[in-house]
mmCIF file of N, CA and C in Angstrom:
data_model
loop_
_atom_site.group_PDB
_atom_site.id
_atom_site.type_symbol
_atom_site.label_atom_id
_atom_site.label_comp_id
_atom_site.label_asym_id
_atom_site.label_seq_id
_atom_site.Cartn_x
_atom_site.Cartn_y
_atom_site.Cartn_z
ATOM 1 N N MET M 200 -77.346 -27.442 -29.795
ATOM 2 C CA MET M 200 -76.218 -27.893 -29.010
ATOM 3 C C MET M 200 -75.309 -26.724 -28.671
ATOM 4 N N SER M 201 -74.748 -26.766 -27.477
ATOM 5 C CA SER M 201 -73.832 -25.705 -27.096
ATOM 6 C C SER M 201 -72.428 -26.045 -27.568
ATOM 7 N N GLN M 202 -71.720 -25.020 -27.940
ATOM 8 C CA GLN M 202 -70.365 -25.194 -28.443
ATOM 9 C C GLN M 202 -69.404 -25.223 -27.267
ATOM 10 N N VAL M 203 -68.433 -26.137 -27.295
ATOM 11 C CA VAL M 203 -67.466 -26.260 -26.225
ATOM 12 C C VAL M 203 -66.155 -25.638 -26.682
ATOM 13 N N CYS M 204 -65.630 -24.726 -25.852
ATOM 14 C CA CYS M 204 -64.364 -24.056 -26.141
ATOM 15 C C CYS M 204 -63.417 -24.314 -24.979
ATOM 16 N N GLU M 205 -62.224 -23.770 -25.105
ATOM 17 C CA GLU M 205 -61.273 -23.833 -24.001
ATOM 18 C C GLU M 205 -61.047 -22.436 -23.472
ATOM 19 N N ILE M 206 -60.868 -22.366 -22.161
ATOM 20 C CA ILE M 206 -60.600 -21.096 -21.498
ATOM 21 C C ILE M 206 -59.565 -21.352 -20.419
ATOM 22 N N LYS M 207 -58.774 -20.323 -20.158
ATOM 23 C CA LYS M 207 -57.753 -20.450 -19.128
ATOM 24 C C LYS M 207 -58.394 -20.153 -17.773
ATOM 25 N N CYS M 208 -58.214 -21.044 -16.829
ATOM 26 C CA CYS M 208 -58.804 -20.894 -15.500
ATOM 27 C C CYS M 208 -58.157 -19.697 -14.791
ATOM 28 N N PRO M 209 -58.967 -18.785 -14.233
ATOM 29 C CA PRO M 209 -58.388 -17.634 -13.541
ATOM 30 C C PRO M 209 -57.731 -18.004 -12.218
ATOM 31 N N ASN M 210 -58.032 -19.180 -11.697
ATOM 32 C CA ASN M 210 -57.490 -19.580 -10.402
ATOM 33 C C ASN M 210 -56.178 -20.367 -10.538
ATOM 34 N N CYS M 211 -56.178 -21.446 -11.348
ATOM 35 C CA CYS M 211 -54.987 -22.303 -11.431
ATOM 36 C C CYS M 211 -54.159 -22.062 -12.691
ATOM 37 N N GLY M 212 -54.731 -21.428 -13.714
ATOM 38 C CA GLY M 212 -53.983 -21.112 -14.927
ATOM 39 C C GLY M 212 -53.969 -22.212 -15.966
ATOM 40 N N ASN M 213 -54.618 -23.337 -15.711
ATOM 41 C CA ASN M 213 -54.687 -24.429 -16.695
ATOM 42 C C ASN M 213 -55.810 -24.168 -17.693
ATOM 43 N N TRP M 214 -55.628 -24.689 -18.916
ATOM 44 C CA TRP M 214 -56.676 -24.586 -19.929
ATOM 45 C C TRP M 214 -57.700 -25.675 -19.664
ATOM 46 N N THR M 215 -58.975 -25.306 -19.684
ATOM 47 C CA THR M 215 -60.049 -26.254 -19.389
ATOM 48 C C THR M 215 -61.219 -26.034 -20.339
ATOM 49 N N LEU M 216 -62.110 -27.008 -20.414
ATOM 50 C CA LEU M 216 -63.273 -26.902 -21.296
ATOM 51 C C LEU M 216 -64.265 -25.897 -20.736
ATOM 52 N N TRP M 217 -64.890 -25.154 -21.651
ATOM 53 C CA TRP M 217 -65.832 -24.117 -21.255
ATOM 54 C C TRP M 217 -67.004 -24.131 -22.209
ATOM 55 N N LYS M 218 -68.212 -24.242 -21.690
ATOM 56 C CA LYS M 218 -69.419 -24.282 -22.511
ATOM 57 C C LYS M 218 -70.073 -22.912 -22.641
ATOM 58 N N GLY M 219 -69.556 -21.915 -21.938
ATOM 59 C CA GLY M 219 -70.133 -20.578 -21.989
ATOM 60 C C GLY M 219 -71.238 -20.368 -20.981
ATOM 61 N N GLU M 220 -71.426 -21.314 -20.088
ATOM 62 C CA GLU M 220 -72.464 -21.188 -19.074
ATOM 63 C C GLU M 220 -71.906 -20.522 -17.827
ATOM 64 N N MET M 221 -72.798 -19.945 -17.055
ATOM 65 C CA MET M 221 -72.388 -19.174 -15.894
ATOM 66 C C MET M 221 -71.739 -20.037 -14.811
ATOM 67 N N ASP M 222 -72.193 -21.260 -14.655
ATOM 68 C CA ASP M 222 -71.689 -22.094 -13.560
ATOM 69 C C ASP M 222 -70.670 -23.145 -14.014
ATOM 70 N N ASP M 223 -69.977 -22.888 -15.122
ATOM 71 C CA ASP M 223 -68.912 -23.798 -15.559
ATOM 72 C C ASP M 223 -67.758 -23.754 -14.570
ATOM 73 N N ARG M 224 -67.198 -24.936 -14.314
ATOM 74 C CA ARG M 224 -66.094 -25.035 -13.352
ATOM 75 C C ARG M 224 -64.852 -25.617 -14.022
ATOM 76 N N CYS M 225 -63.719 -25.310 -13.442
ATOM 77 C CA CYS M 225 -62.440 -25.818 -13.933
ATOM 78 C C CYS M 225 -62.363 -27.319 -13.662
ATOM 79 N N LEU M 226 -61.814 -28.060 -14.618
ATOM 80 C CA LEU M 226 -61.674 -29.509 -14.448
ATOM 81 C C LEU M 226 -60.569 -29.865 -13.461
ATOM 82 N N TYR M 227 -59.656 -28.947 -13.210
ATOM 83 C CA TYR M 227 -58.492 -29.238 -12.363
ATOM 84 C C TYR M 227 -58.670 -28.767 -10.917
ATOM 85 N N CYS M 228 -59.114 -27.531 -10.729
ATOM 86 C CA CYS M 228 -59.210 -26.991 -9.366
ATOM 87 C C CYS M 228 -60.646 -26.805 -8.898
ATOM 88 N N ASP M 229 -61.630 -27.054 -9.763
ATOM 89 C CA ASP M 229 -63.055 -26.974 -9.454
ATOM 90 C C ASP M 229 -63.517 -25.571 -9.041
ATOM 91 N N SER M 230 -62.805 -24.542 -9.492
ATOM 92 C CA SER M 230 -63.257 -23.171 -9.227
ATOM 93 C C SER M 230 -64.078 -22.681 -10.422
ATOM 94 N N PHE M 231 -64.856 -21.644 -10.209
ATOM 95 C CA PHE M 231 -65.680 -21.104 -11.289
ATOM 96 C C PHE M 231 -64.796 -20.444 -12.334
ATOM 97 N N LEU M 232 -65.147 -20.654 -13.607
ATOM 98 C CA LEU M 232 -64.369 -20.064 -14.690
ATOM 99 C C LEU M 232 -64.694 -18.586 -14.877
ATOM 100 N N GLU M 233 -65.910 -18.187 -14.538
ATOM 101 C CA GLU M 233 -66.314 -16.787 -14.590
ATOM 102 C C GLU M 233 -66.936 -16.400 -13.241
ATOM 103 N N PRO M 234 -66.104 -16.185 -12.217
ATOM 104 C CA PRO M 234 -66.656 -15.929 -10.878
ATOM 105 C C PRO M 234 -67.473 -14.641 -10.799
ATOM 106 N N GLN M 235 -67.101 -13.613 -11.595
ATOM 107 C CA GLN M 235 -67.863 -12.361 -11.543
ATOM 108 C C GLN M 235 -69.276 -12.578 -12.064
ATOM 109 N N ARG M 236 -69.391 -13.300 -13.147
ATOM 110 C CA ARG M 236 -70.704 -13.558 -13.747
ATOM 111 C C ARG M 236 -71.568 -14.391 -12.801
ATOM 112 N N PHE M 237 -70.963 -15.382 -12.159
ATOM 113 C CA PHE M 237 -71.696 -16.235 -11.233
ATOM 114 C C PHE M 237 -72.181 -15.422 -10.039
ATOM 115 N N SER M 238 -71.293 -14.616 -9.443
ATOM 116 C CA SER M 238 -71.687 -13.842 -8.263
ATOM 117 C C SER M 238 -72.720 -12.779 -8.628
ATOM 118 N N ARG M 239 -72.629 -12.192 -9.843
ATOM 119 C CA ARG M 239 -73.612 -11.203 -10.276
ATOM 120 C C ARG M 239 -74.993 -11.837 -10.401
ATOM 121 N N ASP M 240 -75.044 -13.055 -10.946
ATOM 122 C CA ASP M 240 -76.321 -13.738 -11.100
ATOM 123 C C ASP M 240 -76.921 -14.105 -9.743
ATOM 124 N N ILE M 241 -76.098 -14.577 -8.829
ATOM 125 C CA ILE M 241 -76.581 -14.911 -7.485
ATOM 126 C C ILE M 241 -77.078 -13.652 -6.788
ATOM 127 N N GLU M 242 -76.365 -12.533 -6.966
ATOM 128 C CA GLU M 242 -76.781 -11.274 -6.358
ATOM 129 C C GLU M 242 -78.131 -10.819 -6.905
ATOM 130 N N LYS M 243 -78.353 -10.984 -8.213
ATOM 131 C CA LYS M 243 -79.642 -10.629 -8.805
ATOM 132 C C LYS M 243 -80.764 -11.456 -8.202
ATOM 133 N N LYS M 244 -80.511 -12.755 -8.025
ATOM 134 C CA LYS M 244 -81.532 -13.628 -7.441
ATOM 135 C C LYS M 244 -81.862 -13.215 -6.008
ATOM 136 N N ILE M 245 -80.834 -12.839 -5.239
ATOM 137 C CA ILE M 245 -81.051 -12.430 -3.851
ATOM 138 C C ILE M 245 -81.840 -11.128 -3.802
ATOM 139 N N VAL M 246 -81.499 -10.164 -4.663
ATOM 140 C CA VAL M 246 -82.213 -8.887 -4.696
ATOM 141 C C VAL M 246 -83.675 -9.107 -5.070
ATOM 142 N N THR M 247 -83.920 -9.979 -6.042
ATOM 143 C CA THR M 247 -85.295 -10.282 -6.437
ATOM 144 C C THR M 247 -86.062 -10.904 -5.281
ATOM 145 N N GLN M 248 -85.416 -11.808 -4.557
ATOM 146 C CA GLN M 248 -86.065 -12.457 -3.412
ATOM 147 C C GLN M 248 -86.369 -11.440 -2.318
ATOM 148 N N VAL M 249 -85.442 -10.519 -2.056
ATOM 149 C CA VAL M 249 -85.657 -9.503 -1.022
ATOM 150 C C VAL M 249 -86.801 -8.584 -1.427
ATOM 151 N N LYS M 250 -86.887 -8.225 -2.709
ATOM 152 C CA LYS M 250 -87.992 -7.389 -3.165
ATOM 153 C C LYS M 250 -89.325 -8.083 -2.944
ATOM 154 N N ARG M 251 -89.367 -9.372 -3.208
ATOM 155 C CA ARG M 251 -90.615 -10.114 -2.997
ATOM 156 C C ARG M 251 -90.988 -10.151 -1.529
ATOM 157 N N GLU M 252 -89.986 -10.286 -0.661
ATOM 158 C CA GLU M 252 -90.262 -10.351 0.770
ATOM 159 C C GLU M 252 -90.674 -9.000 1.323
ATOM 160 N N ASN M 253 -90.258 -7.908 0.680
ATOM 161 C CA ASN M 253 -90.583 -6.572 1.165
ATOM 162 C C ASN M 253 -91.892 -6.035 0.612
ATOM 163 N N ASP M 254 -92.625 -6.812 -0.151
ATOM 164 C CA ASP M 254 -93.934 -6.386 -0.618
ATOM 165 C C ASP M 254 -94.857 -6.211 0.582
ATOM 166 N N TYR M 255 -95.897 -5.415 0.407
ATOM 167 C CA TYR M 255 -96.869 -5.238 1.480
ATOM 168 C C TYR M 255 -97.474 -6.574 1.887
ATOM 169 N N PHE M 256 -97.799 -7.354 0.888
ATOM 170 C CA PHE M 256 -98.386 -8.662 1.141
ATOM 171 C C PHE M 256 -97.414 -9.726 0.636
ATOM 172 N N ALA M 257 -96.476 -10.109 1.469
ATOM 173 C CA ALA M 257 -95.456 -11.075 1.080
ATOM 174 C C ALA M 257 -96.085 -12.454 0.904
ATOM 175 N N LEU M 258 -95.676 -13.142 -0.162
ATOM 176 C CA LEU M 258 -96.174 -14.493 -0.408
ATOM 177 C C LEU M 258 -95.418 -15.475 0.472
ATOM 178 N N LYS M 259 -96.174 -16.331 1.127
ATOM 179 C CA LYS M 259 -95.581 -17.333 2.005
ATOM 180 C C LYS M 259 -95.883 -18.719 1.442
ATOM 181 N N PRO M 260 -95.020 -19.675 1.699
ATOM 182 C CA PRO M 260 -95.276 -21.029 1.199
ATOM 183 C C PRO M 260 -96.541 -21.654 1.779
ATOM 184 N N THR M 261 -96.991 -21.170 2.933
ATOM 185 C CA THR M 261 -98.174 -21.750 3.579
ATOM 186 C C THR M 261 -99.481 -21.162 3.050
ATOM 187 N N ASP M 262 -99.399 -20.125 2.199
ATOM 188 C CA ASP M 262 -100.605 -19.510 1.652
ATOM 189 C C ASP M 262 -101.302 -20.454 0.686
ATOM 190 N N GLY M 263 -102.625 -20.427 0.747
ATOM 191 C CA GLY M 263 -103.411 -21.217 -0.191
ATOM 192 C C GLY M 263 -103.448 -20.538 -1.561
ATOM 193 N N ARG M 264 -104.076 -21.205 -2.519
ATOM 194 C CA ARG M 264 -104.112 -20.689 -3.889
ATOM 195 C C ARG M 264 -104.858 -19.363 -3.966
ATOM 196 N N PHE M 265 -106.026 -19.285 -3.329
ATOM 197 C CA PHE M 265 -106.833 -18.061 -3.360
ATOM 198 C C PHE M 265 -106.101 -16.900 -2.676
ATOM 199 N N LYS M 266 -105.514 -17.186 -1.526
ATOM 200 C CA LYS M 266 -104.801 -16.147 -0.782
ATOM 201 C C LYS M 266 -103.599 -15.630 -1.583
ATOM 202 N N ARG M 267 -102.912 -16.526 -2.269
ATOM 203 C CA ARG M 267 -101.788 -16.143 -3.128
ATOM 204 C C ARG M 267 -102.239 -15.214 -4.244
ATOM 205 N N GLU M 268 -103.335 -15.582 -4.905
ATOM 206 C CA GLU M 268 -103.846 -14.773 -6.011
ATOM 207 C C GLU M 268 -104.268 -13.389 -5.535
ATOM 208 N N VAL M 269 -104.905 -13.306 -4.370
ATOM 209 C CA VAL M 269 -105.327 -12.021 -3.819
ATOM 210 C C VAL M 269 -104.103 -11.159 -3.493
ATOM 211 N N LYS M 270 -103.083 -11.758 -2.876
ATOM 212 C CA LYS M 270 -101.871 -11.010 -2.545
ATOM 213 C C LYS M 270 -101.167 -10.514 -3.809
ATOM 214 N N ILE M 271 -101.081 -11.342 -4.824
ATOM 215 C CA ILE M 271 -100.454 -10.935 -6.092
ATOM 216 C C ILE M 271 -101.242 -9.788 -6.707
ATOM 217 N N PHE M 272 -102.569 -9.874 -6.675
ATOM 218 C CA PHE M 272 -103.405 -8.806 -7.220
ATOM 219 C C PHE M 272 -103.165 -7.485 -6.483
ATOM 220 N N PHE M 273 -103.171 -7.514 -5.151
ATOM 221 C CA PHE M 273 -102.992 -6.275 -4.392
ATOM 222 C C PHE M 273 -101.587 -5.702 -4.546
ATOM 223 N N ASN M 274 -100.575 -6.572 -4.622
ATOM 224 C CA ASN M 274 -99.221 -6.075 -4.861
ATOM 225 C C ASN M 274 -99.121 -5.415 -6.233
ATOM 226 N N SER M 275 -99.717 -6.023 -7.241
ATOM 227 C CA SER M 275 -99.712 -5.444 -8.589
ATOM 228 C C SER M 275 -100.503 -4.140 -8.616
ATOM 229 N N PHE M 276 -101.644 -4.115 -7.945
ATOM 230 C CA PHE M 276 -102.474 -2.914 -7.889
ATOM 231 C C PHE M 276 -101.713 -1.776 -7.205
ATOM 232 N N ARG M 277 -100.974 -2.102 -6.159
ATOM 233 C CA ARG M 277 -100.171 -1.098 -5.463
ATOM 234 C C ARG M 277 -99.169 -0.448 -6.407
ATOM 235 N N TRP M 278 -98.460 -1.264 -7.198
ATOM 236 C CA TRP M 278 -97.485 -0.711 -8.143
ATOM 237 C C TRP M 278 -98.175 0.073 -9.253
ATOM 238 N N LEU M 279 -99.345 -0.362 -9.679
ATOM 239 C CA LEU M 279 -100.096 0.366 -10.693
ATOM 240 C C LEU M 279 -100.471 1.761 -10.188
ATOM 241 N N VAL M 280 -100.953 1.852 -8.963
ATOM 242 C CA VAL M 280 -101.298 3.145 -8.376
ATOM 243 C C VAL M 280 -100.053 4.020 -8.243
ATOM 244 N N TYR M 281 -98.958 3.438 -7.845
ATOM 245 C CA TYR M 281 -97.698 4.179 -7.702
ATOM 246 C C TYR M 281 -97.274 4.793 -9.038
ATOM 247 N N TYR M 282 -97.296 3.997 -10.112
ATOM 248 C CA TYR M 282 -96.906 4.518 -11.420
ATOM 249 C C TYR M 282 -97.924 5.524 -11.956
ATOM 250 N N PHE M 283 -99.182 5.343 -11.631
ATOM 251 C CA PHE M 283 -100.203 6.312 -12.029
ATOM 252 C C PHE M 283 -99.948 7.657 -11.351
ATOM 253 N N GLU M 284 -99.579 7.640 -10.069
ATOM 254 C CA GLU M 284 -99.259 8.880 -9.365
ATOM 255 C C GLU M 284 -98.073 9.596 -10.010
ATOM 256 N N ILE M 285 -97.058 8.871 -10.355
ATOM 257 C CA ILE M 285 -95.893 9.469 -11.013
ATOM 258 C C ILE M 285 -96.298 10.089 -12.344
ATOM 259 N N ALA M 286 -97.091 9.372 -13.130
ATOM 260 C CA ALA M 286 -97.544 9.890 -14.424
ATOM 261 C C ALA M 286 -98.411 11.131 -14.225
ATOM 262 N N PHE M 287 -99.239 11.142 -13.210
ATOM 263 C CA PHE M 287 -100.091 12.293 -12.929
ATOM 264 C C PHE M 287 -99.250 13.531 -12.581
ATOM 265 N N PHE M 288 -98.243 13.354 -11.734
ATOM 266 C CA PHE M 288 -97.392 14.482 -11.364
ATOM 267 C C PHE M 288 -96.580 14.986 -12.558
ATOM 268 N N ILE M 289 -96.135 14.104 -13.406
ATOM 269 C CA ILE M 289 -95.432 14.528 -14.623
ATOM 270 C C ILE M 289 -96.377 15.306 -15.534
ATOM 271 N N PHE M 290 -97.594 14.836 -15.665
ATOM 272 C CA PHE M 290 -98.592 15.530 -16.482
ATOM 273 C C PHE M 290 -98.871 16.931 -15.947
ATOM 274 N N ILE M 291 -99.101 17.065 -14.642
ATOM 275 C CA ILE M 291 -99.382 18.360 -14.029
ATOM 276 C C ILE M 291 -98.186 19.300 -14.182
ATOM 277 N N THR M 292 -96.976 18.789 -13.966
ATOM 278 C CA THR M 292 -95.779 19.610 -14.116
ATOM 279 C C THR M 292 -95.625 20.095 -15.544
ATOM 280 N N THR M 293 -95.831 19.212 -16.497
ATOM 281 C CA THR M 293 -95.749 19.591 -17.909
ATOM 282 C C THR M 293 -96.809 20.636 -18.244
ATOM 283 N N LEU M 294 -98.008 20.467 -17.737
ATOM 284 C CA LEU M 294 -99.087 21.421 -17.970
ATOM 285 C C LEU M 294 -98.736 22.791 -17.395
ATOM 286 N N LEU M 295 -98.172 22.822 -16.194
ATOM 287 C CA LEU M 295 -97.782 24.093 -15.587
ATOM 288 C C LEU M 295 -96.667 24.777 -16.367
ATOM 289 N N VAL M 296 -95.707 24.003 -16.854
ATOM 290 C CA VAL M 296 -94.618 24.572 -17.647
ATOM 291 C C VAL M 296 -95.161 25.143 -18.946
ATOM 292 N N LEU M 297 -96.051 24.428 -19.607
ATOM 293 C CA LEU M 297 -96.644 24.924 -20.851
ATOM 294 C C LEU M 297 -97.466 26.186 -20.633
ATOM 295 N N LEU M 298 -98.216 26.224 -19.545
ATOM 296 C CA LEU M 298 -98.992 27.432 -19.226
ATOM 297 C C LEU M 298 -98.082 28.620 -18.935
ATOM 298 N N ALA M 299 -96.957 28.362 -18.280
ATOM 299 C CA ALA M 299 -96.011 29.438 -17.990
ATOM 300 C C ALA M 299 -95.405 29.983 -19.279
ATOM 301 N N PHE M 300 -95.091 29.114 -20.221
ATOM 302 C CA PHE M 300 -94.544 29.573 -21.498
ATOM 303 C C PHE M 300 -95.598 30.348 -22.308
ATOM 304 N N MET M 301 -96.837 29.922 -22.228
ATOM 305 C CA MET M 301 -97.889 30.594 -22.980
ATOM 306 C C MET M 301 -98.190 31.977 -22.387
ATOM 307 N N ALA M 302 -98.045 32.125 -21.079
ATOM 308 C CA ALA M 302 -98.319 33.399 -20.409
ATOM 309 C C ALA M 302 -97.212 34.423 -20.661
ATOM 310 N N ALA M 303 -96.042 33.942 -20.954
ATOM 311 C CA ALA M 303 -94.910 34.855 -21.131
ATOM 312 C C ALA M 303 -94.878 35.514 -22.473
#
């Protein structure tokens, strides 16, 4: 069970019940009790949605099950190759630095 506390509403200044959830509202003015937390969470959801839409193979609601699975696989494979390239360049750079120290 969640514990219920009281918090002062940032909008109207009245004390109201607060469960500690992001979308709790004031009983008097119906404004959010933690507007920053609510807007931050909504912003995270929007950013996540935009990232999904900007994938090479964006998932659409009209895609069938097989097509969805193939798109998810290729999107994941793309990120795997990207991280492998980064790891490879870090490895080569580290190897060159070590060789330079050994030559000196």
